[in-house]
Amino acid sequence: MAAGVDLITHYSNRLDVLADLREVQRQLGRAQATTDATGRHSVRSLPPPARERKQWVKRPPLTEQFTPKQLARIIRDTQTMTQAAVAEKYGISEVSVWRLVKKHKGK
């Protein structure tokens, strides 16, 4: 029997998802080998193992993370800097910068 070509490895340009693709391929192969009571293949999605799940950290609202002076400085910085630069400077996301500007710009 000739050796096959691993198409997932050959054509994948996303090495970060390669292990997930291989796991899906393994699960599909296992599901195709088994059938349920009606004779159909049984496939179900499994959550990632607990050690691989992203741990979410609940942060306080942005208005509690910054003093009123800091909030005013963030708003002022958005007039001379890009939102991406402001986000990086203060360690928050660009969406958070946008929300702060929307909420506090007229104040």
mmCIF file of C-alpha atoms in Angstrom:
data_model
loop_
_atom_site.group_PDB
_atom_site.id
_atom_site.type_symbol
_atom_site.label_atom_id
_atom_site.label_comp_id
_atom_site.label_asym_id
_atom_site.label_seq_id
_atom_site.Cartn_x
_atom_site.Cartn_y
_atom_site.Cartn_z
ATOM 1 C CA MET A 1 0.000 0.000 0.000
ATOM 2 C CA ALA A 2 1.394 3.417 -0.954
ATOM 3 C CA ALA A 3 2.018 6.023 1.708
ATOM 4 C CA GLY A 4 -0.684 8.691 1.840
ATOM 5 C CA VAL A 5 -0.235 12.426 1.840
ATOM 6 C CA ASP A 6 -1.177 14.263 5.020
ATOM 7 C CA LEU A 7 -3.263 17.017 3.437
ATOM 8 C CA ILE A 8 -3.924 18.799 6.716
ATOM 9 C CA THR A 9 -0.220 19.296 7.395
ATOM 10 C CA HIS A 10 0.589 19.977 3.751
ATOM 11 C CA TYR A 11 -2.053 22.643 3.145
ATOM 12 C CA SER A 12 -2.532 24.174 6.589
ATOM 13 C CA ASN A 13 -0.978 27.605 6.986
ATOM 14 C CA ARG A 14 -2.295 27.925 10.534
ATOM 15 C CA LEU A 15 0.021 25.936 12.765
ATOM 16 C CA ASP A 16 -1.902 27.131 15.820
ATOM 17 C CA VAL A 17 -4.949 25.074 14.771
ATOM 18 C CA LEU A 18 -3.098 22.051 13.413
ATOM 19 C CA ALA A 19 -3.549 20.005 16.605
ATOM 20 C CA ASP A 20 -7.275 20.824 16.653
ATOM 21 C CA LEU A 21 -7.636 19.792 13.005
ATOM 22 C CA ARG A 22 -5.899 16.502 13.698
ATOM 23 C CA GLU A 23 -8.197 15.888 16.695
ATOM 24 C CA VAL A 24 -11.275 16.555 14.546
ATOM 25 C CA GLN A 25 -9.878 14.235 11.878
ATOM 26 C CA ARG A 26 -9.343 11.535 14.532
ATOM 27 C CA GLN A 27 -12.878 11.983 15.917
ATOM 28 C CA LEU A 28 -14.422 11.806 12.449
ATOM 29 C CA GLY A 29 -12.470 8.657 11.656
ATOM 30 C CA ARG A 30 -13.677 7.075 14.898
ATOM 31 C CA ALA A 31 -17.270 8.194 14.242
ATOM 32 C CA GLN A 32 -17.220 6.769 10.724
ATOM 33 C CA ALA A 33 -16.140 3.428 12.139
ATOM 34 C CA THR A 34 -19.124 3.289 14.505
ATOM 35 C CA THR A 35 -22.829 3.729 13.937
ATOM 36 C CA ASP A 36 -25.776 4.406 16.214
ATOM 37 C CA ALA A 37 -28.910 2.264 16.575
ATOM 38 C CA THR A 38 -30.425 3.666 13.358
ATOM 39 C CA GLY A 39 -27.336 2.829 11.316
ATOM 40 C CA ARG A 40 -26.193 6.438 11.014
ATOM 41 C CA HIS A 41 -22.759 7.702 11.930
ATOM 42 C CA SER A 42 -22.630 9.417 15.286
ATOM 43 C CA VAL A 43 -20.571 12.596 15.573
ATOM 44 C CA ARG A 44 -20.637 15.075 18.440
ATOM 45 C CA SER A 45 -18.510 18.000 19.399
ATOM 46 C CA LEU A 46 -16.492 17.786 22.576
ATOM 47 C CA PRO A 47 -15.318 20.780 24.626
ATOM 48 C CA PRO A 48 -11.560 21.213 24.981
ATOM 49 C CA PRO A 49 -9.946 19.573 28.015
ATOM 50 C CA ALA A 50 -10.055 21.712 31.169
ATOM 51 C CA ARG A 51 -6.305 22.383 31.058
ATOM 52 C CA GLU A 52 -6.651 23.905 27.565
ATOM 53 C CA ARG A 53 -9.680 26.114 28.234
ATOM 54 C CA LYS A 54 -9.033 29.825 28.348
ATOM 55 C CA GLN A 55 -9.294 31.166 31.859
ATOM 56 C CA TRP A 56 -11.388 34.329 31.929
ATOM 57 C CA VAL A 57 -10.601 36.953 34.493
ATOM 58 C CA LYS A 58 -13.481 39.152 35.606
ATOM 59 C CA ARG A 59 -12.249 42.724 35.600
ATOM 60 C CA PRO A 60 -13.982 45.656 37.243
ATOM 61 C CA PRO A 61 -15.751 48.105 34.916
ATOM 62 C CA LEU A 62 -13.435 50.516 33.115
ATOM 63 C CA THR A 63 -14.873 53.461 35.010
ATOM 64 C CA GLU A 64 -13.692 51.787 38.237
ATOM 65 C CA GLN A 65 -10.246 50.908 36.857
ATOM 66 C CA PHE A 66 -9.375 54.544 36.168
ATOM 67 C CA THR A 67 -9.705 57.748 38.166
ATOM 68 C CA PRO A 68 -11.669 60.638 36.636
ATOM 69 C CA LYS A 69 -8.348 62.353 35.804
ATOM 70 C CA GLN A 70 -7.095 59.231 34.017
ATOM 71 C CA LEU A 71 -10.359 58.950 32.076
ATOM 72 C CA ALA A 72 -10.032 62.599 31.005
ATOM 73 C CA ARG A 73 -6.436 61.932 29.928
ATOM 74 C CA ILE A 74 -7.522 58.899 27.882
ATOM 75 C CA ILE A 75 -10.189 60.990 26.129
ATOM 76 C CA ARG A 76 -7.658 63.776 25.507
ATOM 77 C CA ASP A 77 -5.099 61.282 24.137
ATOM 78 C CA THR A 78 -7.595 60.011 21.552
ATOM 79 C CA GLN A 79 -7.523 63.460 19.948
ATOM 80 C CA THR A 80 -3.794 63.211 19.169
ATOM 81 C CA MET A 81 -3.209 59.438 19.044
ATOM 82 C CA THR A 82 -4.867 56.493 17.327
ATOM 83 C CA GLN A 83 -7.208 54.345 19.380
ATOM 84 C CA ALA A 84 -4.750 51.466 18.991
ATOM 85 C CA ALA A 85 -1.936 53.561 20.470
ATOM 86 C CA VAL A 86 -4.135 54.736 23.355
ATOM 87 C CA ALA A 87 -5.237 51.153 24.021
ATOM 88 C CA GLU A 88 -1.636 49.961 24.151
ATOM 89 C CA LYS A 89 -0.568 52.876 26.364
ATOM 90 C CA TYR A 90 -3.253 52.164 28.983
ATOM 91 C CA GLY A 91 -3.355 48.363 28.646
ATOM 92 C CA ILE A 92 -6.954 48.130 27.451
ATOM 93 C CA SER A 93 -8.568 47.017 24.196
ATOM 94 C CA GLU A 94 -9.380 49.306 21.286
ATOM 95 C CA VAL A 95 -13.072 48.568 21.835
ATOM 96 C CA SER A 96 -12.722 49.743 25.438
ATOM 97 C CA VAL A 97 -11.130 52.990 24.241
ATOM 98 C CA TRP A 98 -14.005 53.467 21.802
ATOM 99 C CA ARG A 99 -16.584 52.857 24.554
ATOM 100 C CA LEU A 100 -14.884 55.286 26.928
ATOM 101 C CA VAL A 101 -14.765 57.977 24.249
ATOM 102 C CA LYS A 102 -18.421 57.415 23.386
ATOM 103 C CA LYS A 103 -19.467 57.577 27.041
ATOM 104 C CA HIS A 104 -17.292 60.453 28.288
ATOM 105 C CA LYS A 105 -16.480 62.685 25.309
ATOM 106 C CA GLY A 106 -19.176 65.289 25.941
ATOM 107 C CA LYS A 107 -18.510 65.511 29.687
#
